[in-house]
Amino acid sequence: MRFLVLTLCAIALFSCKPYQSTTARKGQITYDGFRQNQKTFNTSDGAIAYIDKGKSDKVIVLLHGVPTSGWLYRKMIDPLVDAGYRVIIPDMLGYGSSDNPKGYDIYSEENHAQRLLELLDNLNITTWSHVMHDAGGLWTWELLKKQPQRINNLILLNTIIYEEGFDPPVRFKEGFMARTAMWGYRNGITTNVMLKNLFKSGMLQNNLNKIDVAGYKTPLREGKTRGMYYFFTQTCNTLPDYTSLTKSLDIPTAVIWGKEDTFLRIEPQITQLQSSLNIKEENIHLLEAKHFIQEEKPEEIVTIISAFLKE
C-alpha cells in the first residue's frame, strides 16, 4: 500500500495541471459565484443543489453526467434564459454541491431518477423539455420508465443509450482498486492527472483556465466520489438495456453530438437510435467536438435547441 501511495504521489507531482491558463476571461463566473446562485431541495436521500433561473412557463431541464455537475452547463444558462426558458440544472446526489451520503445502491440509476422527480414535483413542474449528457441519459431513461408523460421534448448530448459505442475511460470491479482510485481523486493525489486526461480525451482542444477547472476539481476534493464509485464499478460493467424503452417512446427528439467523441461513439448506434426514437434527419446535428460539447460549442448547442423547441 505504501509503495502504491508513493507511486501515485510521484505521478501527481510530475503531471501537468489540467488547465491551460490562469487568466480569467471577461465576465467569467467563478465556482463560488455559481454556488451562490444554487438553491437546495431535501430529497428522501439527501439534499440536492440546483439552479432555477428564468420566469418563463417553458421549462428546460439540463442534466449532467459523470464525473461532472451542473457546472458543465454554466455557459448555456443565460443564453437559454434570454431565449425565453426557465432553466433547471440539478447537481445529482453525490456530485457538485449536493450531498454525498454513504451507500452504494443509493446511487443507482433508478434512485437518481426518483430524486429528480421529487425535485421537479417540489417545484410544481409537471412537464418540461429535457437535455441530458453522458450518464444523465441513464437517469433519464429510468425517469421515462416511471413517468414518460412528463417530458415534452428530448435533446441528447453525447449521452449513454446503448452498449454499442459505449467506451468509458475506466472500468473497475468493486473493491480495493476502485476505492483506492476514488481516494486518490478525493485527496489530490491523482485529481489533476484524472482531470487532465479527461479533458485531453474529451475535448478537441483543452482551452479551460484555472477557474473553469475549479468547478470540476472542487467537488472531488470535497469527497464527491461515491456516485462515481457506483458508476465505474456497476454501471460501466453492466449497462442497463433500454432498447425496448426507446422503441416505446413517442417524444420529439433531437441529437446534438460531438462526432469525435471516443467515450460515446455515435457511428455504432446512430441508425438504431434514429429508428427507435423516430428522429427526423434534420434533428441530428454532429458537431466538430468531442465529449464535452458544452465546453466546446455552447453557443451552437443553444441555437440548435432553441430552433428545435420552436418547431
GROMACS .gro file of C-alpha atoms in nm:
model
  311
    1MET     CA    1   0.000   0.000   0.000
    2ARG     CA    2   0.284   0.237   0.089
    3PHE     CA    3   0.451   0.176  -0.248
    4LEU     CA    4   0.122   0.244  -0.428
    5VAL     CA    5   0.073   0.572  -0.241
    6LEU     CA    6   0.429   0.685  -0.318
    7THR     CA    7   0.383   0.596  -0.684
    8LEU     CA    8   0.059   0.792  -0.705
    9CYS     CA    9   0.223   1.090  -0.536
   10ALA     CA   10   0.509   1.081  -0.785
   11ILE     CA   11   0.267   1.073  -1.079
   12ALA     CA   12   0.076   1.369  -0.942
   13LEU     CA   13   0.394   1.563  -0.865
   14PHE     CA   14   0.529   1.543  -1.217
   15SER     CA   15   0.199   1.573  -1.403
   16CYS     CA   16   0.087   1.893  -1.573
   17LYS     CA   17  -0.204   2.098  -1.448
   18PRO     CA   18  -0.542   2.021  -1.608
   19TYR     CA   19  -0.587   2.380  -1.729
   20GLN     CA   20  -0.413   2.589  -1.991
   21SER     CA   21  -0.425   2.935  -1.834
   22THR     CA   22  -0.462   3.114  -1.502
   23THR     CA   23  -0.605   3.426  -1.669
   24ALA     CA   24  -0.978   3.483  -1.625
   25ARG     CA   25  -1.197   3.558  -1.925
   26LYS     CA   26  -1.401   3.879  -1.924
   27GLY     CA   27  -1.719   3.826  -1.723
   28GLN     CA   28  -1.627   3.470  -1.633
   29ILE     CA   29  -1.829   3.318  -1.350
   30THR     CA   30  -1.639   3.156  -1.065
   31TYR     CA   31  -1.742   2.834  -0.897
   32ASP     CA   32  -1.814   3.024  -0.576
   33GLY     CA   33  -2.040   3.256  -0.774
   34PHE     CA   34  -2.214   2.960  -0.937
   35ARG     CA   35  -2.278   2.802  -0.599
   36GLN     CA   36  -2.422   3.122  -0.460
   37ASN     CA   37  -2.693   3.101  -0.727
   38GLN     CA   38  -2.785   2.744  -0.640
   39LYS     CA   39  -3.085   2.653  -0.430
   40THR     CA   40  -3.130   2.340  -0.219
   41PHE     CA   41  -3.401   2.074  -0.201
   42ASN     CA   42  -3.408   1.791   0.053
   43THR     CA   43  -3.490   1.466  -0.123
   44SER     CA   44  -3.563   1.141   0.059
   45ASP     CA   45  -3.192   1.052   0.041
   46GLY     CA   46  -3.018   1.387   0.087
   47ALA     CA   47  -3.004   1.748  -0.027
   48ILE     CA   48  -2.977   1.832  -0.397
   49ALA     CA   49  -2.838   2.167  -0.512
   50TYR     CA   50  -2.985   2.316  -0.828
   51ILE     CA   51  -3.003   2.623  -1.049
   52ASP     CA   52  -3.350   2.764  -1.117
   53LYS     CA   53  -3.332   3.071  -1.339
   54GLY     CA   54  -3.588   3.240  -1.560
   55LYS     CA   55  -3.957   3.320  -1.517
   56SER     CA   56  -4.096   3.152  -1.828
   57ASP     CA   57  -4.356   2.877  -1.822
   58LYS     CA   58  -4.139   2.700  -2.082
   59VAL     CA   59  -3.915   2.482  -1.864
   60ILE     CA   60  -3.594   2.313  -1.974
   61VAL     CA   61  -3.400   2.071  -1.751
   62LEU     CA   62  -3.028   2.022  -1.816
   63LEU     CA   63  -2.883   1.701  -1.672
   64HIS     CA   64  -2.510   1.640  -1.630
   65GLY     CA   65  -2.325   1.307  -1.619
   66VAL     CA   66  -2.016   1.153  -1.454
   67PRO     CA   67  -1.789   1.295  -1.312
   68THR     CA   68  -1.933   1.641  -1.374
   69SER     CA   69  -2.215   1.851  -1.225
   70GLY     CA   70  -2.443   2.136  -1.324
   71TRP     CA   71  -2.127   2.348  -1.365
   72LEU     CA   72  -2.089   2.181  -1.706
   73TYR     CA   73  -2.383   2.392  -1.836
   74ARG     CA   74  -2.277   2.728  -1.690
   75LYS     CA   75  -2.212   2.883  -2.035
   76MET     CA   76  -2.562   2.791  -2.154
   77ILE     CA   77  -2.774   2.923  -1.866
   78ASP     CA   78  -2.811   3.291  -1.953
   79PRO     CA   79  -2.845   3.233  -2.331
   80LEU     CA   80  -3.132   2.989  -2.267
   81VAL     CA   81  -3.298   3.228  -2.022
   82ASP     CA   82  -3.260   3.508  -2.279
   83ALA     CA   83  -3.420   3.275  -2.536
   84GLY     CA   84  -3.731   3.254  -2.317
   85TYR     CA   85  -3.685   2.948  -2.096
   86ARG     CA   86  -3.689   2.870  -1.728
   87VAL     CA   87  -3.368   2.674  -1.678
   88ILE     CA   88  -3.339   2.399  -1.415
   89ILE     CA   89  -2.995   2.243  -1.361
   90PRO     CA   90  -2.957   1.997  -1.072
   91ASP     CA   91  -2.639   1.859  -0.922
   92MET     CA   92  -2.738   1.496  -0.882
   93LEU     CA   93  -2.680   1.333  -0.542
   94GLY     CA   94  -2.308   1.268  -0.493
   95TYR     CA   95  -2.199   1.536  -0.740
   96GLY     CA   96  -2.124   1.907  -0.737
   97SER     CA   97  -2.275   2.090  -0.441
   98SER     CA   98  -2.523   1.817  -0.348
   99ASP     CA   99  -2.498   1.581  -0.052
  100ASN     CA  100  -2.272   1.278  -0.070
  101PRO     CA  101  -2.431   1.021   0.164
  102LYS     CA  102  -2.279   0.684   0.239
  103GLY     CA  103  -2.419   0.389   0.049
  104TYR     CA  104  -2.393   0.206  -0.280
  105ASP     CA  105  -2.734   0.134  -0.433
  106ILE     CA  106  -2.845   0.481  -0.327
  107TYR     CA  107  -2.660   0.594  -0.642
  108SER     CA  108  -2.839   0.357  -0.879
  109GLU     CA  109  -2.993   0.492  -1.199
  110GLU     CA  110  -3.344   0.431  -1.067
  111ASN     CA  111  -3.280   0.619  -0.742
  112HIS     CA  112  -3.128   0.915  -0.927
  113ALA     CA  113  -3.442   0.928  -1.142
  114GLN     CA  114  -3.672   0.916  -0.840
  115ARG     CA  115  -3.491   1.204  -0.671
  116LEU     CA  116  -3.509   1.412  -0.988
  117LEU     CA  117  -3.884   1.358  -0.999
  118GLU     CA  118  -3.907   1.463  -0.633
  119LEU     CA  119  -3.725   1.786  -0.713
  120LEU     CA  120  -3.946   1.872  -1.010
  121ASP     CA  121  -4.262   1.785  -0.817
  122ASN     CA  122  -4.147   2.017  -0.539
  123LEU     CA  123  -4.102   2.294  -0.799
  124ASN     CA  124  -4.455   2.225  -0.930
  125ILE     CA  125  -4.315   2.147  -1.274
  126THR     CA  126  -4.543   1.895  -1.444
  127THR     CA  127  -4.385   1.882  -1.790
  128TRP     CA  128  -4.062   2.009  -1.939
  129SER     CA  129  -3.809   1.981  -2.221
  130HIS     CA  130  -3.515   1.765  -2.122
  131VAL     CA  131  -3.145   1.780  -2.208
  132MET     CA  132  -2.910   1.504  -2.094
  133HIS     CA  133  -2.540   1.433  -2.124
  134ASP     CA  134  -2.330   1.123  -2.051
  135ALA     CA  135  -2.476   0.923  -1.756
  136GLY     CA  136  -2.761   1.174  -1.743
  137GLY     CA  137  -2.909   0.963  -2.019
  138LEU     CA  138  -2.931   0.660  -1.789
  139TRP     CA  139  -3.106   0.861  -1.518
  140THR     CA  140  -3.341   0.997  -1.784
  141TRP     CA  141  -3.432   0.654  -1.924
  142GLU     CA  142  -3.522   0.541  -1.571
  143LEU     CA  143  -3.736   0.852  -1.524
  144LEU     CA  144  -3.913   0.779  -1.852
  145LYS     CA  145  -3.988   0.427  -1.732
  146LYS     CA  146  -4.171   0.580  -1.439
  147GLN     CA  147  -4.345   0.883  -1.591
  148PRO     CA  148  -4.294   0.914  -1.969
  149GLN     CA  149  -4.569   1.175  -1.998
  150ARG     CA  150  -4.363   1.431  -1.807
  151ILE     CA  151  -4.107   1.506  -2.082
  152ASN     CA  152  -4.229   1.706  -2.383
  153ASN     CA  153  -3.904   1.705  -2.581
  154LEU     CA  154  -3.574   1.517  -2.558
  155ILE     CA  155  -3.234   1.658  -2.651
  156LEU     CA  156  -2.948   1.408  -2.644
  157LEU     CA  157  -2.595   1.545  -2.596
  158ASN     CA  158  -2.335   1.268  -2.617
  159THR     CA  159  -2.532   1.053  -2.377
  160ILE     CA  160  -2.541   0.685  -2.282
  161ILE     CA  161  -2.808   0.492  -2.469
  162TYR     CA  162  -2.688   0.152  -2.594
  163GLU     CA  163  -2.388  -0.071  -2.529
  164GLU     CA  164  -2.280  -0.007  -2.887
  165GLY     CA  165  -2.044   0.287  -2.891
  166PHE     CA  166  -2.009   0.298  -2.510
  167ASP     CA  167  -1.640   0.303  -2.420
  168PRO     CA  168  -1.587   0.464  -2.076
  169PRO     CA  169  -1.238   0.585  -1.985
  170VAL     CA  170  -1.215   0.338  -1.694
  171ARG     CA  171  -1.399   0.036  -1.559
  172PHE     CA  172  -1.344  -0.106  -1.211
  173LYS     CA  173  -1.455  -0.403  -1.010
  174GLU     CA  174  -1.589  -0.330  -0.663
  175GLY     CA  175  -1.315  -0.338  -0.405
  176PHE     CA  176  -0.966  -0.221  -0.323
  177MET     CA  177  -0.853  -0.083  -0.660
  178ALA     CA  178  -1.170   0.116  -0.715
  179ARG     CA  179  -1.167   0.252  -0.361
  180THR     CA  180  -0.802   0.347  -0.397
  181ALA     CA  181  -0.874   0.532  -0.721
  182MET     CA  182  -1.156   0.727  -0.557
  183TRP     CA  183  -0.931   0.801  -0.259
  184GLY     CA  184  -0.670   0.944  -0.494
  185TYR     CA  185  -0.928   1.171  -0.661
  186ARG     CA  186  -1.052   1.296  -0.322
  187ASN     CA  187  -0.714   1.359  -0.166
  188GLY     CA  188  -0.545   1.543  -0.450
  189ILE     CA  189  -0.307   1.258  -0.530
  190THR     CA  190  -0.444   1.185  -0.877
  191THR     CA  191  -0.708   1.458  -0.912
  192ASN     CA  192  -0.504   1.665  -1.158
  193VAL     CA  193  -0.397   1.357  -1.354
  194MET     CA  194  -0.754   1.235  -1.391
  195LEU     CA  195  -0.891   1.575  -1.496
  196LYS     CA  196  -0.602   1.642  -1.733
  197ASN     CA  197  -0.657   1.309  -1.910
  198LEU     CA  198  -1.034   1.354  -1.905
  199PHE     CA  199  -1.018   1.691  -2.080
  200LYS     CA  200  -0.744   1.580  -2.317
  201SER     CA  201  -0.958   1.285  -2.428
  202GLY     CA  202  -1.288   1.468  -2.404
  203MET     CA  203  -1.212   1.790  -2.594
  204LEU     CA  204  -1.056   1.858  -2.932
  205GLN     CA  205  -0.859   2.135  -2.764
  206ASN     CA  206  -0.843   2.187  -2.390
  207ASN     CA  207  -0.873   2.564  -2.357
  208LEU     CA  208  -1.000   2.562  -1.999
  209ASN     CA  209  -0.847   2.801  -1.749
  210LYS     CA  210  -0.798   2.758  -1.375
  211ILE     CA  211  -1.143   2.900  -1.293
  212ASP     CA  212  -1.312   2.652  -1.529
  213VAL     CA  213  -1.129   2.357  -1.379
  214ALA     CA  214  -1.207   2.466  -1.022
  215GLY     CA  215  -1.572   2.381  -1.085
  216TYR     CA  216  -1.477   2.023  -1.168
  217LYS     CA  217  -1.197   1.981  -0.916
  218THR     CA  218  -1.358   2.130  -0.603
  219PRO     CA  219  -1.637   1.870  -0.561
  220LEU     CA  220  -1.382   1.588  -0.598
  221ARG     CA  221  -1.158   1.739  -0.331
  222GLU     CA  222  -1.468   1.770  -0.110
  223GLY     CA  223  -1.509   1.394  -0.133
  224LYS     CA  224  -1.779   1.366  -0.401
  225THR     CA  225  -1.675   1.024  -0.534
  226ARG     CA  226  -1.944   0.786  -0.406
  227GLY     CA  227  -2.165   0.836  -0.711
  228MET     CA  228  -1.861   0.786  -0.932
  229TYR     CA  229  -1.773   0.466  -0.745
  230TYR     CA  230  -2.115   0.318  -0.824
  231PHE     CA  231  -2.097   0.425  -1.188
  232PHE     CA  232  -1.749   0.290  -1.258
  233THR     CA  233  -1.794  -0.037  -1.064
  234GLN     CA  234  -2.155  -0.119  -1.151
  235THR     CA  235  -2.298   0.071  -1.447
  236CYS     CA  236  -1.988   0.055  -1.665
  237ASN     CA  237  -1.970  -0.323  -1.622
  238THR     CA  238  -2.342  -0.400  -1.652
  239LEU     CA  239  -2.504  -0.134  -1.866
  240PRO     CA  240  -2.885  -0.145  -1.842
  241ASP     CA  241  -3.066  -0.234  -2.164
  242TYR     CA  242  -3.308   0.040  -2.269
  243THR     CA  243  -3.380  -0.091  -2.619
  244SER     CA  244  -3.746  -0.170  -2.554
  245LEU     CA  245  -3.797   0.159  -2.374
  246THR     CA  246  -3.659   0.376  -2.654
  247LYS     CA  247  -3.881   0.193  -2.904
  248SER     CA  248  -4.187   0.263  -2.690
  249LEU     CA  249  -4.138   0.639  -2.658
  250ASP     CA  250  -4.324   0.895  -2.866
  251ILE     CA  251  -4.138   1.215  -2.780
  252PRO     CA  252  -3.993   1.468  -3.028
  253THR     CA  253  -3.617   1.413  -3.006
  254ALA     CA  254  -3.306   1.593  -3.125
  255VAL     CA  255  -2.947   1.469  -3.120
  256ILE     CA  256  -2.657   1.711  -3.073
  257TRP     CA  257  -2.334   1.513  -3.065
  258GLY     CA  258  -1.962   1.580  -3.069
  259LYS     CA  259  -1.876   1.349  -3.356
  260GLU     CA  260  -1.514   1.298  -3.245
  261ASP     CA  261  -1.620   1.159  -2.905
  262THR     CA  262  -1.422   0.845  -2.815
  263PHE     CA  263  -1.614   0.776  -2.491
  264LEU     CA  264  -1.953   0.764  -2.664
  265ARG     CA  265  -1.913   0.696  -3.034
  266ILE     CA  266  -2.214   0.790  -3.243
  267GLU     CA  267  -2.150   0.574  -3.552
  268PRO     CA  268  -2.229   0.231  -3.398
  269GLN     CA  269  -2.564   0.349  -3.260
  270ILE     CA  270  -2.698   0.626  -3.479
  271THR     CA  271  -2.908   0.401  -3.707
  272GLN     CA  272  -3.071   0.218  -3.418
  273LEU     CA  273  -3.119   0.543  -3.227
  274GLN     CA  274  -3.281   0.725  -3.516
  275SER     CA  275  -3.514   0.435  -3.586
  276SER     CA  276  -3.611   0.365  -3.223
  277LEU     CA  277  -3.688   0.726  -3.132
  278ASN     CA  278  -3.819   0.822  -3.477
  279ILE     CA  279  -3.576   1.112  -3.506
  280LYS     CA  280  -3.602   1.329  -3.814
  281GLU     CA  281  -3.285   1.365  -4.018
  282GLU     CA  282  -3.289   1.743  -3.974
  283ASN     CA  283  -3.281   1.697  -3.596
  284ILE     CA  284  -2.948   1.514  -3.594
  285HIS     CA  285  -2.656   1.753  -3.550
  286LEU     CA  286  -2.299   1.623  -3.547
  287LEU     CA  287  -2.058   1.890  -3.428
  288GLU     CA  288  -1.682   1.929  -3.461
  289ALA     CA  289  -1.620   1.843  -3.098
  290LYS     CA  290  -1.555   1.553  -2.864
  291HIS     CA  291  -1.737   1.456  -2.544
  292PHE     CA  292  -1.768   1.783  -2.354
  293ILE     CA  293  -1.957   1.976  -2.618
  294GLN     CA  294  -2.096   2.216  -2.356
  295GLU     CA  295  -1.739   2.343  -2.314
  296GLU     CA  296  -1.652   2.343  -2.684
  297LYS     CA  297  -1.976   2.450  -2.856
  298PRO     CA  298  -2.215   2.611  -2.602
  299GLU     CA  299  -2.348   2.885  -2.832
  300GLU     CA  300  -2.413   2.640  -3.116
  301ILE     CA  301  -2.593   2.400  -2.882
  302VAL     CA  302  -2.823   2.676  -2.753
  303THR     CA  303  -2.902   2.786  -3.109
  304ILE     CA  304  -2.993   2.429  -3.212
  305ILE     CA  305  -3.203   2.367  -2.901
  306SER     CA  306  -3.394   2.694  -2.943
  307ALA     CA  307  -3.471   2.620  -3.308
  308PHE     CA  308  -3.580   2.262  -3.227
  309LEU     CA  309  -3.813   2.368  -2.945
  310LYS     CA  310  -3.975   2.637  -3.161
  311GLU     CA  311  -4.082   2.379  -3.423
   0.00000   0.00000   0.00000
